[in-house]
């Protein structure tokens, strides 16, 4: 039963909490404006409820709370957060917002309001909306910061959503919003989004790691206390004002490390980090951080390969800190982060804190501002469709960077894996298009040479040089790709005109009319995607116009034979493999839909799965934690279909098992006995590599479902000498 009075009190409690956090920076009529926005939102959403059943107004209140408390935004952002769903969900228009709350709030709400309407098949509503939101970055970065707050609250309350929505929202979050939070320096939000993604896409792993972290908490706290005791004493002796925090790694980063390094939870040496936060004046920050580093290394032996100096060279998103990994007295590696209060606030609150500490006209552009300007440049010069744009955006802006120098010593930041050709285009598009080669640290290198931190680069050009398709393999930056594609597009267009004239002449010789039907037959015969592509092939000599004959334009009745044969072949393959449509429930019923298993993740019965409606290949089944599946759910949520396994048949599915252990005589024999004799499992292949008494092996086996696979792995783990057994994709 709904208790209106209890709900009213709950809403007021959230509203007063918001005002309490906002109070330190409120001035003039700010409190009145916030109250007006709150009342407007309360009235607009009065008949609406969330999936959880709670009043909808609690969502905009929570988004405003995150904006002020966790990101550090001000009054305009609070008002925008309170009103962010009003235009999308009610009769309010942007003009009404501008009239009552001014142009700044209206512009932010405009950027946060989703695009409505019908999208072409093959396009993506999510991509279009993300692109629209980014376009407002040119005017106001607060749009994205509020969107991140909105997404964080949606992820925190995802329990009440249906399963297919959980997967779509979680995947979209991991694909776009977590990397974006990282790029804007919001590490706390980025980490929480990653953990929540794991919670909903790989629940079992999430719970397992959570349990292990809880079980080791008391031992970890004692370890940290003993570790920091001598450091605290010494810091006080030197008169430092400081705070020390111990924190475990995030669940997502632990899982990532386990998979990447093929190790167990117990083998992760830097499971937790110690953070030392100093309270020192701005002018003493660098010296103080290095002094504390010296104190720590007096007590503990540092790992020279694990020193990271982001104090002298901050990350491009503004992050500053000094990281070192030292050996504790108990033989465990511990990561120590040394930073000041200012650096810590920028690390936690990112962009908003960065602007708080940016003062005076003499302060130069930071890495974060350079990045924002790159985004603006990319937005202004990008002509690709929304999906291509998003792909470019992720490639260029969600990666680490390398810092290189011009011959005059000017610093240039480029994405990781950038090449000499990327550098040339970064200087100027014309220099890039005429780039012949480069000198890196005075040595001649080719266009494809990958740059490293600290390289000094000089570009060599020639007016005779022209970009080629091959160049696209050498570059990673959006600016370089756009510069090459623009040239190639123009060059292709010019050449296609020559091919067009040659085709026209040939058709006239054959007395064939240039009707759309005839053009379609020609395109189909030569498997050309567009008419311009056909013209281009003719111009380059790949296709001789004299080879075009009258027979191409005649009606052919058996042209579909190959397609039929292909379908028959696929059905035969499915029959042999043992995949039948009555093994899965797809959508809301058990109708016989044709589907295939996605080769990227190779799902087997028992895995949590979803269906994806492809354009040409019917429904493809992916595991919910599949990386390719994450991208599909992010871009094409409308084509996701619910799917789950049934227990109707026992059939064989191919699965991979990776084993690691100590080598001994007869080990392979013992393993094959477990696989073939005890559990009657058929093996397709086994590869074993042994080195210095340690072996690693990959075994491909046919199993019925995940339960069958788990039993097999448990039995293999009991074989003498086996250290770890895990499934791989």
PDB file of C-alpha atoms in Angstrom, residues 18 33-34 37-38 40-42 45 56-69 71 73-87 89 97 101 104-110 112 142-151 153:
ATOM      1  CA  UNK A  18      20.490  18.386  -1.338  1.00  0.00           C
ATOM      2  CA  UNK A  33      15.847  29.024  -8.112  1.00  0.00           C
ATOM      3  CA  UNK A  34      16.588  25.499  -6.796  1.00  0.00           C
ATOM      4  CA  UNK A  37      13.133  23.813 -10.127  1.00  0.00           C
ATOM      5  CA  UNK A  38      12.274  21.246  -7.454  1.00  0.00           C
ATOM      6  CA  UNK A  40       8.443  22.291 -11.223  1.00  0.00           C
ATOM      7  CA  UNK A  41       9.914  18.780 -11.394  1.00  0.00           C
ATOM      8  CA  UNK A  42       7.679  17.568  -8.539  1.00  0.00           C
ATOM      9  CA  UNK A  45       6.408  14.007 -12.464  1.00  0.00           C
ATOM     10  CA  UNK A  56       9.798   9.431  -9.890  1.00  0.00           C
ATOM     11  CA  UNK A  57      10.921  12.745  -8.315  1.00  0.00           C
ATOM     12  CA  UNK A  58      13.424  10.807  -6.180  1.00  0.00           C
ATOM     13  CA  UNK A  59      15.462  10.119  -9.343  1.00  0.00           C
ATOM     14  CA  UNK A  60      16.103  13.777 -10.369  1.00  0.00           C
ATOM     15  CA  UNK A  61      16.786  14.567  -6.687  1.00  0.00           C
ATOM     16  CA  UNK A  62      19.378  11.770  -6.574  1.00  0.00           C
ATOM     17  CA  UNK A  63      20.996  12.962  -9.832  1.00  0.00           C
ATOM     18  CA  UNK A  64      21.242  16.516  -8.427  1.00  0.00           C
ATOM     19  CA  UNK A  65      22.749  15.072  -5.208  1.00  0.00           C
ATOM     20  CA  UNK A  66      25.445  13.180  -7.160  1.00  0.00           C
ATOM     21  CA  UNK A  67      26.172  16.313  -9.235  1.00  0.00           C
ATOM     22  CA  UNK A  68      26.818  18.441  -6.146  1.00  0.00           C
ATOM     23  CA  UNK A  69      28.247  15.896  -3.679  1.00  0.00           C
ATOM     24  CA  UNK A  71      31.206  15.805  -8.874  1.00  0.00           C
ATOM     25  CA  UNK A  73      28.928  21.110  -9.578  1.00  0.00           C
ATOM     26  CA  UNK A  74      27.002  24.298  -8.736  1.00  0.00           C
ATOM     27  CA  UNK A  75      23.536  25.850  -8.852  1.00  0.00           C
ATOM     28  CA  UNK A  76      22.974  25.749 -12.652  1.00  0.00           C
ATOM     29  CA  UNK A  77      23.806  22.027 -12.661  1.00  0.00           C
ATOM     30  CA  UNK A  78      21.512  21.315  -9.681  1.00  0.00           C
ATOM     31  CA  UNK A  79      18.616  23.065 -11.450  1.00  0.00           C
ATOM     32  CA  UNK A  80      19.389  21.197 -14.713  1.00  0.00           C
ATOM     33  CA  UNK A  81      19.607  17.859 -12.899  1.00  0.00           C
ATOM     34  CA  UNK A  82      16.239  18.423 -11.210  1.00  0.00           C
ATOM     35  CA  UNK A  83      14.652  19.217 -14.581  1.00  0.00           C
ATOM     36  CA  UNK A  84      16.625  16.808 -16.805  1.00  0.00           C
ATOM     37  CA  UNK A  85      13.670  14.479 -17.622  1.00  0.00           C
ATOM     38  CA  UNK A  86      10.893  17.091 -17.695  1.00  0.00           C
ATOM     39  CA  UNK A  87      11.004  17.832 -21.465  1.00  0.00           C
ATOM     40  CA  UNK A  89       8.705  12.753 -20.218  1.00  0.00           C
ATOM     41  CA  UNK A  97      12.560  25.898 -19.606  1.00  0.00           C
ATOM     42  CA  UNK A 101      15.149  29.193 -15.885  1.00  0.00           C
ATOM     43  CA  UNK A 104      22.126  28.044 -19.769  1.00  0.00           C
ATOM     44  CA  UNK A 105      19.735  25.570 -18.150  1.00  0.00           C
ATOM     45  CA  UNK A 106      17.738  25.261 -21.397  1.00  0.00           C
ATOM     46  CA  UNK A 107      20.897  24.431 -23.377  1.00  0.00           C
ATOM     47  CA  UNK A 108      21.901  21.741 -20.864  1.00  0.00           C
ATOM     48  CA  UNK A 109      18.384  20.205 -20.875  1.00  0.00           C
ATOM     49  CA  UNK A 110      18.414  20.258 -24.693  1.00  0.00           C
ATOM     50  CA  UNK A 112      20.226  15.759 -22.147  1.00  0.00           C
ATOM     51  CA  UNK A 142      28.085  20.186 -17.687  1.00  0.00           C
ATOM     52  CA  UNK A 143      25.735  18.284 -20.035  1.00  0.00           C
ATOM     53  CA  UNK A 144      28.035  15.277 -19.933  1.00  0.00           C
ATOM     54  CA  UNK A 145      28.751  15.591 -16.199  1.00  0.00           C
ATOM     55  CA  UNK A 146      25.002  15.574 -15.403  1.00  0.00           C
ATOM     56  CA  UNK A 147      24.494  12.676 -17.832  1.00  0.00           C
ATOM     57  CA  UNK A 148      27.166  10.742 -15.919  1.00  0.00           C
ATOM     58  CA  UNK A 149      25.347  11.495 -12.643  1.00  0.00           C
ATOM     59  CA  UNK A 150      22.082  10.319 -14.255  1.00  0.00           C
ATOM     60  CA  UNK A 151      23.708   7.119 -15.501  1.00  0.00           C
ATOM     61  CA  UNK A 153      21.986   6.615 -10.318  1.00  0.00           C
TER      62      UNK A 153
END
